[in-house]
């Protein structure tokens, strides 16, 4: 929470035009036991959806609509897209699967 507070403060002070929220994670807890769980690098796609949407909602609350947010991370259906919009995204980015 403190990190998100700090990030929001910097973003508002810098008056940026928009924010992509989020990209990838190195946390592999969502795929423990999966075939490629031990590979290095950023994890994206469906395993990231919940965490990415939570971060989107948290930063949206802190920014209060002052900066447009682009929701990414695990959007594989219309329902996923609707959840990102409900969390505060005004734009969406769908990755390839």
C-alpha positions as protocol buffer text, in pm:
chain_id: "A"
residue {
  index: 1
  type: UNK
  ca { x: 0 y: 0 z: 0 }
}
residue {
  index: 2
  type: UNK
  ca { x: 279 y: 243 z: 85 }
}
residue {
  index: 3
  type: UNK
  ca { x: 449 y: 174 z: -248 }
}
residue {
  index: 4
  type: UNK
  ca { x: 126 y: 237 z: -438 }
}
residue {
  index: 5
  type: UNK
  ca { x: 70 y: 559 z: -242 }
}
residue {
  index: 6
  type: UNK
  ca { x: 418 y: 675 z: -341 }
}
residue {
  index: 7
  type: UNK
  ca { x: 375 y: 575 z: -704 }
}
residue {
  index: 8
  type: UNK
  ca { x: 41 y: 756 z: -724 }
}
residue {
  index: 9
  type: UNK
  ca { x: 194 y: 1070 z: -577 }
}
residue {
  index: 10
  type: UNK
  ca { x: 475 y: 1071 z: -832 }
}
residue {
  index: 11
  type: UNK
  ca { x: 237 y: 1006 z: -1122 }
}
residue {
  index: 12
  type: UNK
  ca { x: 7 y: 1289 z: -1019 }
}
residue {
  index: 13
  type: UNK
  ca { x: 296 y: 1530 z: -964 }
}
residue {
  index: 14
  type: UNK
  ca { x: 448 y: 1443 z: -1302 }
}
residue {
  index: 15
  type: UNK
  ca { x: 110 y: 1487 z: -1473 }
}
residue {
  index: 16
  type: UNK
  ca { x: 166 y: 1189 z: -1700 }
}
residue {
  index: 17
  type: UNK
  ca { x: -75 y: 1124 z: -1985 }
}
residue {
  index: 18
  type: UNK
  ca { x: -161 y: 764 z: -1895 }
}
residue {
  index: 19
  type: UNK
  ca { x: -46 y: 450 z: -1719 }
}
residue {
  index: 20
  type: UNK
  ca { x: -24 y: 87 z: -1826 }
}
residue {
  index: 21
  type: UNK
  ca { x: -127 y: -111 z: -1522 }
}
residue {
  index: 22
  type: UNK
  ca { x: 47 y: -376 z: -1509 }
}
residue {
  index: 23
  type: UNK
  ca { x: 276 y: -584 z: -1727 }
}
residue {
  index: 24
  type: UNK
  ca { x: 439 y: -903 z: -1602 }
}
residue {
  index: 25
  type: UNK
  ca { x: 547 y: -1057 z: -1272 }
}
residue {
  index: 26
  type: UNK
  ca { x: 837 y: -1273 z: -1164 }
}
residue {
  index: 27
  type: UNK
  ca { x: 616 y: -1431 z: -895 }
}
residue {
  index: 28
  type: UNK
  ca { x: 554 y: -1792 z: -998 }
}
residue {
  index: 29
  type: UNK
  ca { x: 320 y: -1890 z: -712 }
}
residue {
  index: 30
  type: UNK
  ca { x: 19 y: -1898 z: -947 }
}
residue {
  index: 31
  type: UNK
  ca { x: 177 y: -2172 z: -1159 }
}
residue {
  index: 32
  type: UNK
  ca { x: 354 y: -2394 z: -908 }
}
residue {
  index: 33
  type: UNK
  ca { x: 382 y: -2743 z: -1053 }
}
residue {
  index: 34
  type: UNK
  ca { x: 316 y: -2631 z: -1411 }
}
residue {
  index: 35
  type: UNK
  ca { x: 543 y: -2747 z: -1690 }
}
residue {
  index: 36
  type: UNK
  ca { x: 734 y: -2417 z: -1729 }
}
residue {
  index: 37
  type: UNK
  ca { x: 703 y: -2291 z: -1370 }
}
residue {
  index: 38
  type: UNK
  ca { x: 1079 y: -2286 z: -1316 }
}
residue {
  index: 39
  type: UNK
  ca { x: 1164 y: -2076 z: -1623 }
}
residue {
  index: 40
  type: UNK
  ca { x: 1320 y: -1734 z: -1574 }
}
residue {
  index: 41
  type: UNK
  ca { x: 1165 y: -1410 z: -1695 }
}
residue {
  index: 42
  type: UNK
  ca { x: 835 y: -1235 z: -1665 }
}
residue {
  index: 43
  type: UNK
  ca { x: 512 y: -1428 z: -1631 }
}
residue {
  index: 44
  type: UNK
  ca { x: 212 y: -1296 z: -1821 }
}
residue {
  index: 45
  type: UNK
  ca { x: -129 y: -1415 z: -1933 }
}
residue {
  index: 46
  type: UNK
  ca { x: -410 y: -1568 z: -1728 }
}
residue {
  index: 47
  type: UNK
  ca { x: -200 y: -1645 z: -1415 }
}
residue {
  index: 48
  type: UNK
  ca { x: -141 y: -1272 z: -1382 }
}
residue {
  index: 49
  type: UNK
  ca { x: -506 y: -1165 z: -1410 }
}
residue {
  index: 50
  type: UNK
  ca { x: -603 y: -1152 z: -1043 }
}
residue {
  index: 51
  type: UNK
  ca { x: -291 y: -978 z: -920 }
}
residue {
  index: 52
  type: UNK
  ca { x: -287 y: -734 z: -1213 }
}
residue {
  index: 53
  type: UNK
  ca { x: -653 y: -645 z: -1164 }
}
residue {
  index: 54
  type: UNK
  ca { x: -600 y: -587 z: -791 }
}
residue {
  index: 55
  type: UNK
  ca { x: -312 y: -348 z: -861 }
}
residue {
  index: 56
  type: UNK
  ca { x: -522 y: -171 z: -1126 }
}
residue {
  index: 57
  type: UNK
  ca { x: -808 y: -120 z: -879 }
}
residue {
  index: 58
  type: UNK
  ca { x: -573 y: 0 z: -606 }
}
residue {
  index: 59
  type: UNK
  ca { x: -398 y: 255 z: -825 }
}
residue {
  index: 60
  type: UNK
  ca { x: -728 y: 369 z: -978 }
}
residue {
  index: 61
  type: UNK
  ca { x: -859 y: 446 z: -631 }
}
residue {
  index: 62
  type: UNK
  ca { x: -549 y: 650 z: -550 }
}
residue {
  index: 63
  type: UNK
  ca { x: -553 y: 844 z: -878 }
}
residue {
  index: 64
  type: UNK
  ca { x: -922 y: 928 z: -861 }
}
residue {
  index: 65
  type: UNK
  ca { x: -974 y: 935 z: -1238 }
}
residue {
  index: 66
  type: UNK
  ca { x: -705 y: 1199 z: -1295 }
}
residue {
  index: 67
  type: UNK
  ca { x: -489 y: 973 z: -1514 }
}
residue {
  index: 68
  type: UNK
  ca { x: -623 y: 731 z: -1779 }
}
residue {
  index: 69
  type: UNK
  ca { x: -538 y: 370 z: -1698 }
}
residue {
  index: 70
  type: UNK
  ca { x: -474 y: 90 z: -1946 }
}
residue {
  index: 71
  type: UNK
  ca { x: -567 y: -249 z: -1805 }
}
residue {
  index: 72
  type: UNK
  ca { x: -352 y: -546 z: -1909 }
}
residue {
  index: 73
  type: UNK
  ca { x: -266 y: -890 z: -1778 }
}
residue {
  index: 74
  type: UNK
  ca { x: -459 y: -1204 z: -1853 }
}
residue {
  index: 75
  type: UNK
  ca { x: -753 y: -1062 z: -2049 }
}
residue {
  index: 76
  type: UNK
  ca { x: -884 y: -1363 z: -2238 }
}
residue {
  index: 77
  type: UNK
  ca { x: -1257 y: -1298 z: -2256 }
}
residue {
  index: 78
  type: UNK
  ca { x: -1522 y: -1030 z: -2252 }
}
residue {
  index: 79
  type: UNK
  ca { x: -1583 y: -1103 z: -1885 }
}
residue {
  index: 80
  type: UNK
  ca { x: -1213 y: -1045 z: -1812 }
}
residue {
  index: 81
  type: UNK
  ca { x: -1230 y: -714 z: -2000 }
}
residue {
  index: 82
  type: UNK
  ca { x: -1539 y: -611 z: -1802 }
}
residue {
  index: 83
  type: UNK
  ca { x: -1355 y: -680 z: -1476 }
}
residue {
  index: 84
  type: UNK
  ca { x: -1062 y: -460 z: -1585 }
}
residue {
  index: 85
  type: UNK
  ca { x: -1302 y: -179 z: -1673 }
}
residue {
  index: 86
  type: UNK
  ca { x: -1481 y: -220 z: -1339 }
}
residue {
  index: 87
  type: UNK
  ca { x: -1141 y: -197 z: -1168 }
}
residue {
  index: 88
  type: UNK
  ca { x: -1072 y: 139 z: -1333 }
}
residue {
  index: 89
  type: UNK
  ca { x: -930 y: 83 z: -1680 }
}
residue {
  index: 90
  type: UNK
  ca { x: -1052 y: 308 z: -1959 }
}
residue {
  index: 91
  type: UNK
  ca { x: -846 y: 125 z: -2222 }
}
residue {
  index: 92
  type: UNK
  ca { x: -750 y: -240 z: -2251 }
}
residue {
  index: 93
  type: UNK
  ca { x: -461 y: -426 z: -2410 }
}
residue {
  index: 94
  type: UNK
  ca { x: -501 y: -789 z: -2509 }
}
residue {
  index: 95
  type: UNK
  ca { x: -183 y: -993 z: -2538 }
}
residue {
  index: 96
  type: UNK
  ca { x: -138 y: -1283 z: -2772 }
}
residue {
  index: 97
  type: UNK
  ca { x: -179 y: -1630 z: -2629 }
}
